[in-house]
Amino acid sequence: MKFSIDKTDSQCRARTGSINNDHGKIETPVFMPVGTVGAVKTFSPEELEYFNSQIILGNTYHLFLRPGIEIIHKAGGLHAFTSWQKPILTDSGGFQVFSLAKLNKISDDGVEFQSHIDGSRHLLSPEISMKIQRNLGADIIMAFDECPPGESDLNTLQNAVDRTSNWMRRCVKWLQNNPSLYNYGQTIFPIIQGGVNKSLRKQSIDELLPYAECGIAIGGLAVGEEKRAMMDTIEYCTEFLPSSQPRYLMGVGKPTDIIKAVRRGVDMFDCVMPTRNGRNGHIFTSNGVINIRNQKYKEDFSELDSNSAHKWGKQFSKAYVRHLFNINEVLGIRIASTLNLAYYQNLMLSIRKEINNSTFSDWSQKNLKEMQNMKGM
Amino acid sequence: MKFSIDKTDSQCRARTGSINNDHGKIETPVFMPVGTVGAVKTFSPEELEYFNSQIILGNTYHLFLRPGIEIIHKAGGLHAFTSWQKPILTDSGGFQVFSLAKLNKISDDGVEFQSHIDGSRHLLSPEISMKIQRNLGADIIMAFDECPPGESDLNTLQNAVDRTSNWMRRCVKWLQNNPSLYNYGQTIFPIIQGGVNKSLRKQSIDELLPYAECGIAIGGLAVGEEKRAMMDTIEYCTEFLPSSQPRYLMGVGKPTDIIKAVRRGVDMFDCVMPTRNGRNGHIFTSNGVINIRNQKYKEDFSELDSNSAHKWGKQFSKAYVRHLFNINEVLGIRIASTLNLAYYQNLMLSIRKEINNSTFSDWSQKNLKEMQNMKGM
């Protein structure tokens, strides 16, 4: 895998670039739709490509539980299993274990947990996470880290940083002894922890940078901390991260968060918002997020979003899509998810275009100002 | 609306033709996907067109309850509301009232019923059904009939025939006094009743034919009677129906039923099977219906249906689609529904082609023989 920078903004840290790997080229800054359990909810692979999605994310925790890595390995890996032929990134499973599963025991060895589906007991460790991710066969695999909640005390944060560094060594060691199972390469991204504490972040960066071959992630944010503290932490981290590697801000976020983080030098994003909000009838439009279930749209025959990058924005009325949600029709969920993903990918397209045109700094400030009064942005 | 016949088979009553109306041309024999509550479940309008769907069906009962005819009228009719611009047929609501709602009182006036959704009380009568269908604005509207169950006694069947004829007169009278609300024509199809009793069928045909302007429906079948009796009744009816009008066999059915009915001179079909079975994981393939939820597909990485008319048949494996159903992923329902609708519309395409090539009689007998040992066909 190789990262090259095309253009860097003169007034902020924003840059465009491209990540080249065995499944294709990824133009950055990039938004990665989340394909939790082997599908980006409601979308077929060709629909994702239509939206200019260049790489999708798979969740190790979910795929480990269902269908299990044995099946995915027999299928020839996650690309073959899902028929998505562009790049894939898998997370380490750590975040879901901490947030979804019932935890039984956390130690330096790893995490004992019970499945949120059937209560079955499992162990996840750096070695096991690597083994699962080797089987899944993602192009980018994530280190197994400890991600404490946003309100954690200093001691908890310190332990998480130390443990994450320790686990990083074990991940790399395991990978060195167990090469890729398929005929293409896999690159591991370390994950920086440390909450919003700068000295811990610095420690984490210093300890993990030696393991960063071609990319590094900022984890432990968007987990309940103040938004300003999150942005300050991003800005602090990117100051010390090598500009020669893409920086991935995990689990972020809202459109304005993405623009702000790009200004601070972030290159990669993932978030469930386009699909999760879509399922709940929350639609990202050019005027902000609307809740299409709202009674006020009952007889509103205006276009869903006349400025949408997707034709369905003009094709369907608010009243019709509200009706579809009202009768629990799958097409309603599809329309909302589609408009949301189109919104996100069109935003990334604009960001890349503006950076390449040397107009990003002004553009982003103007847009952030406009968006600050829009709901849900 | 105008019907013209292109070709009639020399060895059976099968024929190709076309129905021309203000929203387009419908090549017959035609299969109409069912868009119960304003959407053919999971499909966007352009996806339906891609499958060569030429006309879809809407359910008066469901649309009357949700979103209600006031909203659809304000939207400019069902075409405008749903953005489906090709022809639409709406049923009369009678069948759903009898099968879904809690019936309070049936009389010559009409049917008092309670909504299956919220228990609210409503009356459906010939006049009210026509009023609703005027508001929906379908190209083909169906007469309000009484459709008794398959096991009904002679007295019940006789009453249904008499009442259906009486109601037919009231439907036509109401339509004459209340012209179309939109700038295109609507044509009403009478519905022949009489169960599997030939003299009642003859009476119903004789009484309803004077009201058939451009099409007539055979109702009261596929409601629990023997399959052979159903086919005999169809054959009996088409003997007396004018060949100059399309014949619509309501609510039928399985692929073999369709081929057999085409042999007997039927031109139009509708059935919920492609979508309903799809939602349940039952997929129509070139080898018969498979239940993709079955454990035996867990590690079956073979193509879903390599002979499918849709590319997804080759693109996705049985194991992957089984996994999608296992995690309740919408994409699974979409894939199954898509393959099913592709199967049905491809069947109709073959039927029309074979009739036009004067090879339908042999083709249909060969296919019926092959399909008789296939599950679910």
GROMACS .gro file of N, CA, C and O in nm, chain B residues 124-229:
model
  424
  501LEU      N    1  -6.762   0.018   0.267
  501LEU     CA    2  -6.721   0.012   0.127
  501LEU      C    3  -6.842  -0.033   0.046
  501LEU      O    4  -6.908  -0.131   0.083
  502SER      N    5  -6.873   0.043  -0.058
  502SER     CA    6  -6.987   0.011  -0.144
  502SER      C    7  -6.942   0.030  -0.287
  502SER      O    8  -6.832   0.082  -0.311
  503PRO      N    9  -7.022  -0.011  -0.384
  503PRO     CA   10  -6.983   0.013  -0.524
  503PRO      C   11  -6.950   0.160  -0.548
  503PRO      O   12  -6.847   0.192  -0.610
  504GLU      N   13  -7.035   0.249  -0.496
  504GLU     CA   14  -7.013   0.393  -0.519
  504GLU      C   15  -6.884   0.441  -0.452
  504GLU      O   16  -6.806   0.517  -0.510
  505ILE      N   17  -6.862   0.395  -0.327
  505ILE     CA   18  -6.742   0.441  -0.254
  505ILE      C   19  -6.616   0.385  -0.319
  505ILE      O   20  -6.515   0.455  -0.334
  506SER      N   21  -6.621   0.259  -0.363
  506SER     CA   22  -6.505   0.200  -0.431
  506SER      C   23  -6.472   0.279  -0.557
  506SER      O   24  -6.355   0.306  -0.587
  507MET      N   25  -6.575   0.317  -0.632
  507MET     CA   26  -6.552   0.394  -0.755
  507MET      C   27  -6.495   0.532  -0.722
  507MET      O   28  -6.405   0.582  -0.788
  508LYS      N   29  -6.548   0.592  -0.615
  508LYS     CA   30  -6.500   0.724  -0.575
  508LYS      C   31  -6.351   0.717  -0.538
  508LYS      O   32  -6.272   0.802  -0.579
  509ILE      N   33  -6.317   0.614  -0.462
  509ILE     CA   34  -6.176   0.598  -0.424
  509ILE      C   35  -6.090   0.580  -0.548
  509ILE      O   36  -5.985   0.644  -0.565
  510GLN      N   37  -6.137   0.492  -0.640
  510GLN     CA   38  -6.056   0.463  -0.758
  510GLN      C   39  -6.048   0.582  -0.854
  510GLN      O   40  -5.949   0.598  -0.926
  511ARG      N   41  -6.152   0.667  -0.853
  511ARG     CA   42  -6.142   0.792  -0.929
  511ARG      C   43  -6.031   0.878  -0.870
  511ARG      O   44  -5.952   0.941  -0.941
  512ASN      N   45  -6.025   0.884  -0.738
  512ASN     CA   46  -5.922   0.964  -0.671
  512ASN      C   47  -5.783   0.907  -0.692
  512ASN      O   48  -5.687   0.982  -0.710
  513LEU      N   49  -5.771   0.775  -0.687
  513LEU     CA   50  -5.640   0.713  -0.709
  513LEU      C   51  -5.594   0.738  -0.853
  513LEU      O   52  -5.475   0.757  -0.878
  514GLY      N   53  -5.689   0.736  -0.945
  514GLY     CA   54  -5.656   0.770  -1.083
  514GLY      C   55  -5.586   0.660  -1.160
  514GLY      O   56  -5.503   0.687  -1.248
  515ALA      N   57  -5.617   0.534  -1.129
  515ALA     CA   58  -5.558   0.423  -1.205
  515ALA      C   59  -5.612   0.423  -1.347
  515ALA      O   60  -5.723   0.471  -1.373
  516ASP      N   61  -5.535   0.366  -1.439
  516ASP     CA   62  -5.579   0.355  -1.579
  516ASP      C   63  -5.688   0.251  -1.592
  516ASP      O   64  -5.782   0.267  -1.670
  517ILE      N   65  -5.673   0.142  -1.518
  517ILE     CA   66  -5.775   0.037  -1.518
  517ILE      C   67  -5.830   0.028  -1.377
  517ILE      O   68  -5.754   0.013  -1.280
  518ILE      N   69  -5.961   0.041  -1.363
  518ILE     CA   70  -6.022   0.028  -1.231
  518ILE      C   71  -6.112  -0.095  -1.231
  518ILE      O   72  -6.166  -0.135  -1.335
  519MET      N   73  -6.125  -0.157  -1.116
  519MET     CA   74  -6.198  -0.283  -1.108
  519MET      C   75  -6.335  -0.261  -1.044
  519MET      O   76  -6.349  -0.182  -0.951
  520ALA      N   77  -6.433  -0.335  -1.095
  520ALA     CA   78  -6.567  -0.328  -1.038
  520ALA      C   79  -6.565  -0.381  -0.895
  520ALA      O   80  -6.483  -0.464  -0.859
  521PHE      N   81  -6.657  -0.330  -0.814
  521PHE     CA   82  -6.670  -0.377  -0.676
  521PHE      C   83  -6.754  -0.504  -0.677
  521PHE      O   84  -6.873  -0.501  -0.711
  522ASP      N   85  -6.689  -0.616  -0.642
  522ASP     CA   86  -6.755  -0.745  -0.652
  522ASP      C   87  -6.760  -0.814  -0.516
  522ASP      O   88  -6.696  -0.771  -0.421
  523GLU      N   89  -6.837  -0.922  -0.508
  523GLU     CA   90  -6.832  -1.006  -0.388
  523GLU      C   91  -6.760  -1.134  -0.425
  523GLU      O   92  -6.800  -1.205  -0.518
  524CYS      N   93  -6.653  -1.163  -0.353
  524CYS     CA   94  -6.569  -1.279  -0.383
  524CYS      C   95  -6.578  -1.378  -0.267
  524CYS      O   96  -6.507  -1.364  -0.167
  525PRO      N   97  -6.665  -1.480  -0.278
  525PRO     CA   98  -6.680  -1.574  -0.167
  525PRO      C   99  -6.565  -1.676  -0.166
  525PRO      O  100  -6.501  -1.698  -0.268
  526PRO      N  101  -6.539  -1.737  -0.050
  526PRO     CA  102  -6.431  -1.837  -0.041
  526PRO      C  103  -6.454  -1.957  -0.133
  526PRO      O  104  -6.567  -1.981  -0.178
  527GLY      N  105  -6.348  -2.031  -0.162
  527GLY     CA  106  -6.354  -2.143  -0.255
  527GLY      C  107  -6.450  -2.254  -0.214
  527GLY      O  108  -6.509  -2.321  -0.299
  528GLU      N  109  -6.468  -2.272  -0.084
  528GLU     CA  110  -6.551  -2.383  -0.037
  528GLU      C  111  -6.698  -2.343  -0.017
  528GLU      O  112  -6.774  -2.417   0.045
  529SER      N  113  -6.738  -2.225  -0.072
  529SER     CA  114  -6.874  -2.176  -0.048
  529SER      C  115  -6.980  -2.267  -0.108
  529SER      O  116  -6.960  -2.331  -0.212
  530ASP      N  117  -7.100  -2.269  -0.044
  530ASP     CA  118  -7.210  -2.351  -0.098
  530ASP      C  119  -7.277  -2.277  -0.214
  530ASP      O  120  -7.251  -2.159  -0.239
  531LEU      N  121  -7.361  -2.348  -0.285
  531LEU     CA  122  -7.423  -2.295  -0.406
  531LEU      C  123  -7.499  -2.166  -0.381
  531LEU      O  124  -7.494  -2.071  -0.460
  532ASN      N  125  -7.568  -2.163  -0.266
  532ASN     CA  126  -7.649  -2.046  -0.234
  532ASN      C  127  -7.562  -1.920  -0.219
  532ASN      O  128  -7.596  -1.814  -0.271
  533THR      N  129  -7.448  -1.937  -0.150
  533THR     CA  130  -7.355  -1.825  -0.132
  533THR      C  131  -7.300  -1.778  -0.266
  533THR      O  132  -7.292  -1.657  -0.294
  534LEU      N  133  -7.263  -1.875  -0.351
  534LEU     CA  134  -7.210  -1.841  -0.482
  534LEU      C  135  -7.314  -1.768  -0.567
  534LEU      O  136  -7.283  -1.669  -0.634
  535GLN      N  137  -7.439  -1.819  -0.561
  535GLN     CA  138  -7.547  -1.757  -0.638
  535GLN      C  139  -7.569  -1.613  -0.593
  535GLN      O  140  -7.580  -1.522  -0.675
  536ASN      N  141  -7.572  -1.594  -0.460
  536ASN     CA  142  -7.591  -1.458  -0.408
  536ASN      C  143  -7.478  -1.366  -0.451
  536ASN      O  144  -7.501  -1.249  -0.483
  537ALA      N  145  -7.355  -1.419  -0.451
  537ALA     CA  146  -7.239  -1.337  -0.489
  537ALA      C  147  -7.249  -1.296  -0.635
  537ALA      O  148  -7.218  -1.182  -0.671
  538VAL      N  149  -7.293  -1.390  -0.721
  538VAL     CA  150  -7.309  -1.358  -0.863
  538VAL      C  151  -7.416  -1.249  -0.881
  538VAL      O  152  -7.394  -1.150  -0.953
  539ASP      N  153  -7.529  -1.269  -0.815
  539ASP     CA  154  -7.638  -1.171  -0.828
  539ASP      C  155  -7.596  -1.033  -0.777
  539ASP      O  156  -7.618  -0.931  -0.841
  540ARG      N  157  -7.533  -1.034  -0.659
  540ARG     CA  158  -7.492  -0.908  -0.599
  540ARG      C  159  -7.385  -0.840  -0.684
  540ARG      O  160  -7.388  -0.718  -0.702
  541THR      N  161  -7.293  -0.918  -0.739
  541THR     CA  162  -7.186  -0.861  -0.823
  541THR      C  163  -7.246  -0.794  -0.946
  541THR      O  164  -7.202  -0.685  -0.986
  542SER      N  165  -7.349  -0.855  -1.005
  542SER     CA  166  -7.414  -0.794  -1.122
  542SER      C  167  -7.485  -0.665  -1.082
  542SER      O  168  -7.478  -0.562  -1.151
  543ASN      N  169  -7.552  -0.670  -0.969
  543ASN     CA  170  -7.622  -0.553  -0.918
  543ASN      C  171  -7.524  -0.439  -0.889
  543ASN      O  172  -7.544  -0.324  -0.929
  544TRP      N  173  -7.415  -0.476  -0.822
  544TRP     CA  174  -7.313  -0.376  -0.790
  544TRP      C  175  -7.247  -0.319  -0.915
  544TRP      O  176  -7.207  -0.204  -0.920
  545MET      N  177  -7.232  -0.405  -1.019
  545MET     CA  178  -7.172  -0.359  -1.145
  545MET      C  179  -7.252  -0.242  -1.202
  545MET      O  180  -7.194  -0.141  -1.244
  546ARG      N  181  -7.384  -0.258  -1.204
  546ARG     CA  182  -7.471  -0.152  -1.257
  546ARG      C  183  -7.449  -0.021  -1.179
  546ARG      O  184  -7.440   0.086  -1.237
  547ARG      N  185  -7.436  -0.036  -1.046
  547ARG     CA  186  -7.418   0.085  -0.964
  547ARG      C  187  -7.280   0.149  -0.987
  547ARG      O  188  -7.268   0.272  -0.987
  548CYS      N  189  -7.179   0.063  -1.007
  548CYS     CA  190  -7.044   0.117  -1.037
  548CYS      C  191  -7.048   0.203  -1.163
  548CYS      O  192  -7.000   0.317  -1.165
  549VAL      N  193  -7.107   0.146  -1.269
  549VAL     CA  194  -7.108   0.215  -1.398
  549VAL      C  195  -7.190   0.343  -1.390
  549VAL      O  196  -7.150   0.448  -1.443
  550LYS      N  197  -7.301   0.336  -1.319
  550LYS     CA  198  -7.386   0.455  -1.304
  550LYS      C  199  -7.308   0.566  -1.233
  550LYS      O  200  -7.309   0.682  -1.275
  551TRP      N  201  -7.237   0.528  -1.127
  551TRP     CA  202  -7.162   0.629  -1.052
  551TRP      C  203  -7.053   0.690  -1.140
  551TRP      O  204  -7.033   0.811  -1.141
  552LEU      N  205  -6.983   0.604  -1.213
  552LEU     CA  206  -6.875   0.654  -1.300
  552LEU      C  207  -6.928   0.750  -1.406
  552LEU      O  208  -6.863   0.850  -1.439
  553GLN      N  209  -7.048   0.718  -1.459
  553GLN     CA  210  -7.105   0.805  -1.563
  553GLN      C  211  -7.135   0.945  -1.508
  553GLN      O  212  -7.121   1.045  -1.578
  554ASN      N  213  -7.175   0.949  -1.382
  554ASN     CA  214  -7.207   1.079  -1.321
  554ASN      C  215  -7.086   1.150  -1.263
  554ASN      O  216  -7.096   1.265  -1.222
  555ASN      N  217  -6.973   1.078  -1.255
  555ASN     CA  218  -6.854   1.137  -1.193
  555ASN      C  219  -6.732   1.109  -1.280
  555ASN      O  220  -6.666   1.006  -1.264
  556PRO      N  221  -6.701   1.198  -1.372
  556PRO     CA  222  -6.593   1.171  -1.468
  556PRO      C  223  -6.455   1.172  -1.401
  556PRO      O  224  -6.441   1.210  -1.285
  557SER      N  225  -6.356   1.130  -1.479
  557SER     CA  226  -6.217   1.123  -1.434
  557SER      C  227  -6.170   1.256  -1.376
  557SER      O  228  -6.207   1.363  -1.424
  558LEU      N  229  -6.091   1.250  -1.269
  558LEU     CA  230  -6.041   1.371  -1.202
  558LEU      C  231  -5.913   1.423  -1.266
  558LEU      O  232  -5.868   1.532  -1.235
  559TYR      N  233  -5.852   1.339  -1.350
  559TYR     CA  234  -5.724   1.378  -1.408
  559TYR      C  235  -5.737   1.385  -1.559
  559TYR      O  236  -5.841   1.350  -1.615
  560ASN      N  237  -5.631   1.424  -1.623
  560ASN     CA  238  -5.640   1.446  -1.768
  560ASN      C  239  -5.609   1.321  -1.850
  560ASN      O  240  -5.537   1.327  -1.948
  561TYR      N  241  -5.662   1.206  -1.803
  561TYR     CA  242  -5.647   1.083  -1.882
  561TYR      C  243  -5.765   0.992  -1.849
  561TYR      O  244  -5.836   1.012  -1.749
  562GLY      N  245  -5.785   0.893  -1.933
  562GLY     CA  246  -5.902   0.808  -1.919
  562GLY      C  247  -5.885   0.696  -1.817
  562GLY      O  248  -5.773   0.658  -1.782
  563GLN      N  249  -5.998   0.646  -1.767
  563GLN     CA  250  -5.999   0.529  -1.680
  563GLN      C  251  -6.100   0.431  -1.737
  563GLN      O  252  -6.209   0.469  -1.776
  564THR      N  253  -6.063   0.304  -1.738
  564THR     CA  254  -6.151   0.200  -1.792
  564THR      C  255  -6.185   0.102  -1.682
  564THR      O  256  -6.096   0.058  -1.610
  565ILE      N  257  -6.312   0.067  -1.671
  565ILE     CA  258  -6.351  -0.028  -1.567
  565ILE      C  259  -6.361  -0.170  -1.624
  565ILE      O  260  -6.410  -0.189  -1.737
  566PHE      N  261  -6.308  -0.266  -1.551
  566PHE     CA  262  -6.319  -0.408  -1.586
  566PHE      C  263  -6.424  -0.472  -1.494
  566PHE      O  264  -6.410  -0.464  -1.371
  567PRO      N  265  -6.525  -0.536  -1.550
  567PRO     CA  266  -6.615  -0.617  -1.467
  567PRO      C  267  -6.541  -0.741  -1.416
  567PRO      O  268  -6.440  -0.782  -1.475
  568ILE      N  269  -6.589  -0.799  -1.307
  568ILE     CA  270  -6.526  -0.919  -1.250
  568ILE      C  271  -6.629  -1.033  -1.246
  568ILE      O  272  -6.730  -1.023  -1.175
  569ILE      N  273  -6.600  -1.137  -1.322
  569ILE     CA  274  -6.690  -1.252  -1.327
  569ILE      C  275  -6.675  -1.335  -1.200
  569ILE      O  276  -6.564  -1.366  -1.158
  570GLN      N  277  -6.787  -1.370  -1.137
  570GLN     CA  278  -6.786  -1.458  -1.020
  570GLN      C  279  -6.856  -1.590  -1.055
  570GLN      O  280  -6.885  -1.616  -1.171
  571GLY      N  281  -6.880  -1.675  -0.954
  571GLY     CA  282  -6.950  -1.801  -0.978
  571GLY      C  283  -6.873  -1.923  -0.933
  571GLY      O  284  -6.914  -2.037  -0.959
  572GLY      N  285  -6.760  -1.901  -0.865
  572GLY     CA  286  -6.682  -2.014  -0.815
  572GLY      C  287  -6.644  -2.109  -0.926
  572GLY      O  288  -6.605  -2.066  -1.035
  573VAL      N  289  -6.657  -2.240  -0.902
  573VAL     CA  290  -6.624  -2.337  -1.007
  573VAL      C  291  -6.753  -2.396  -1.067
  573VAL      O  292  -6.752  -2.500  -1.130
  574ASN      N  293  -6.863  -2.324  -1.046
  574ASN     CA  294  -6.992  -2.368  -1.099
  574ASN      C  295  -7.015  -2.306  -1.237
  574ASN      O  296  -7.022  -2.184  -1.253
  575LYS      N  297  -7.026  -2.395  -1.338
  575LYS     CA  298  -7.030  -2.345  -1.475
  575LYS      C  299  -7.154  -2.262  -1.506
  575LYS      O  300  -7.147  -2.159  -1.573
  576SER      N  301  -7.272  -2.306  -1.455
  576SER     CA  302  -7.391  -2.229  -1.492
  576SER      C  303  -7.389  -2.092  -1.426
  576SER      O  304  -7.436  -1.994  -1.485
  577LEU      N  305  -7.332  -2.086  -1.305
  577LEU     CA  306  -7.321  -1.954  -1.242
  577LEU      C  307  -7.220  -1.867  -1.316
  577LEU      O  308  -7.240  -1.746  -1.333
  578ARG      N  309  -7.110  -1.927  -1.359
  578ARG     CA  310  -7.011  -1.852  -1.438
  578ARG      C  311  -7.077  -1.796  -1.565
  578ARG      O  312  -7.055  -1.682  -1.604
  579LYS      N  313  -7.159  -1.884  -1.629
  579LYS     CA  314  -7.225  -1.840  -1.753
  579LYS      C  315  -7.318  -1.723  -1.726
  579LYS      O  316  -7.319  -1.624  -1.800
  580GLN      N  317  -7.394  -1.737  -1.616
  580GLN     CA  318  -7.485  -1.627  -1.579
  580GLN      C  319  -7.407  -1.497  -1.557
  580GLN      O  320  -7.444  -1.390  -1.606
  581SER      N  321  -7.295  -1.509  -1.482
  581SER     CA  322  -7.215  -1.391  -1.450
  581SER      C  323  -7.159  -1.326  -1.577
  581SER      O  324  -7.164  -1.203  -1.593
  582ILE      N  325  -7.109  -1.411  -1.668
  582ILE     CA  326  -7.057  -1.358  -1.795
  582ILE      C  327  -7.166  -1.285  -1.872
  582ILE      O  328  -7.149  -1.171  -1.917
  583ASP      N  329  -7.283  -1.351  -1.883
  583ASP     CA  330  -7.393  -1.291  -1.960
  583ASP      C  331  -7.436  -1.157  -1.901
  583ASP      O  332  -7.464  -1.062  -1.973
  584GLU      N  333  -7.438  -1.151  -1.769
  584GLU     CA  334  -7.486  -1.028  -1.705
  584GLU      C  335  -7.382  -0.916  -1.707
  584GLU      O  336  -7.417  -0.799  -1.705
  585LEU      N  337  -7.254  -0.954  -1.708
  585LEU     CA  338  -7.149  -0.851  -1.697
  585LEU      C  339  -7.092  -0.807  -1.831
  585LEU      O  340  -7.042  -0.695  -1.844
  586LEU      N  341  -7.099  -0.896  -1.933
  586LEU     CA  342  -7.039  -0.862  -2.063
  586LEU      C  343  -7.084  -0.727  -2.118
  586LEU      O  344  -7.002  -0.652  -2.172
  587PRO      N  345  -7.213  -0.693  -2.104
  587PRO     CA  346  -7.256  -0.562  -2.156
  587PRO      C  347  -7.179  -0.444  -2.096
  587PRO      O  348  -7.176  -0.336  -2.156
  588TYR      N  349  -7.117  -0.465  -1.980
  588TYR     CA  350  -7.044  -0.355  -1.915
  588TYR      C  351  -6.895  -0.355  -1.948
  588TYR      O  352  -6.822  -0.267  -1.905
  589ALA      N  353  -6.851  -0.458  -2.020
  589ALA     CA  354  -6.708  -0.468  -2.052
  589ALA      C  355  -6.676  -0.384  -2.174
  589ALA      O  356  -6.715  -0.418  -2.286
  590GLU      N  357  -6.607  -0.273  -2.151
  590GLU     CA  358  -6.570  -0.185  -2.263
  590GLU      C  359  -6.442  -0.232  -2.329
  590GLU      O  360  -6.427  -0.230  -2.450
  591CYS      N  361  -6.346  -0.265  -2.243
  591CYS     CA  362  -6.215  -0.303  -2.297
  591CYS      C  363  -6.141  -0.390  -2.197
  591CYS      O  364  -6.035  -0.351  -2.148
  592GLY      N  365  -6.199  -0.500  -2.164
  592GLY     CA  366  -6.132  -0.590  -2.070
  592GLY      C  367  -6.228  -0.643  -1.966
  592GLY      O  368  -6.323  -0.576  -1.925
  593ILE      N  369  -6.203  -0.766  -1.924
  593ILE     CA  370  -6.291  -0.831  -1.826
  593ILE      C  371  -6.205  -0.923  -1.740
  593ILE      O  372  -6.107  -0.979  -1.787
  594ALA      N  373  -6.244  -0.933  -1.613
  594ALA     CA  374  -6.163  -1.011  -1.520
  594ALA      C  375  -6.236  -1.137  -1.475
  594ALA      O  376  -6.359  -1.138  -1.464
  595ILE      N  377  -6.158  -1.241  -1.451
  595ILE     CA  378  -6.211  -1.362  -1.390
  595ILE      C  379  -6.170  -1.358  -1.243
  595ILE      O  380  -6.051  -1.368  -1.211
  596GLY      N  381  -6.267  -1.337  -1.156
  596GLY     CA  382  -6.239  -1.333  -1.012
  596GLY      C  383  -6.285  -1.462  -0.946
  596GLY      O  384  -6.329  -1.556  -1.013
  597GLY      N  385  -6.275  -1.467  -0.816
  597GLY     CA  386  -6.329  -1.581  -0.741
  597GLY      C  387  -6.256  -1.712  -0.764
  597GLY      O  388  -6.309  -1.819  -0.736
  598LEU      N  389  -6.133  -1.705  -0.817
  598LEU     CA  390  -6.052  -1.827  -0.830
  598LEU      C  391  -5.924  -1.811  -0.746
  598LEU      O  392  -5.895  -1.703  -0.696
  599ALA      N  393  -5.851  -1.921  -0.730
  599ALA     CA  394  -5.733  -1.922  -0.642
  599ALA      C  395  -5.772  -1.881  -0.500
  599ALA      O  396  -5.700  -1.807  -0.433
  600VAL      N  397  -5.891  -1.922  -0.460
  600VAL     CA  398  -5.938  -1.889  -0.324
  600VAL      C  399  -5.963  -2.018  -0.244
  600VAL      O  400  -6.047  -2.020  -0.154
  601GLY      N  401  -5.892  -2.124  -0.283
  601GLY     CA  402  -5.901  -2.246  -0.203
  601GLY      C  403  -5.958  -2.366  -0.278
  601GLY      O  404  -5.959  -2.477  -0.226
  602GLU      N  405  -6.006  -2.345  -0.401
  602GLU     CA  406  -6.062  -2.456  -0.478
  602GLU      C  407  -5.951  -2.547  -0.532
  602GLU      O  408  -5.834  -2.510  -0.530
  603GLU      N  409  -5.986  -2.664  -0.583
  603GLU     CA  410  -5.891  -2.755  -0.646
  603GLU      C  411  -5.829  -2.690  -0.771
  603GLU      O  412  -5.897  -2.619  -0.845
  604LYS      N  413  -5.700  -2.720  -0.793
  604LYS     CA  414  -5.630  -2.660  -0.907
  604LYS      C  415  -5.694  -2.699  -1.041
  604LYS      O  416  -5.708  -2.617  -1.131
  605ARG      N  417  -5.734  -2.828  -1.052
  605ARG     CA  418  -5.795  -2.874  -1.178
  605ARG      C  419  -5.928  -2.802  -1.204
  605ARG      O  420  -5.957  -2.760  -1.317
  606ALA      N  421  -6.005  -2.786  -1.096
  606ALA     CA  422  -6.134  -2.715  -1.110
  606ALA      C  423  -6.110  -2.570  -1.150
  606ALA      O  424  -6.185  -2.513  -1.231
   0.00000   0.00000   0.00000
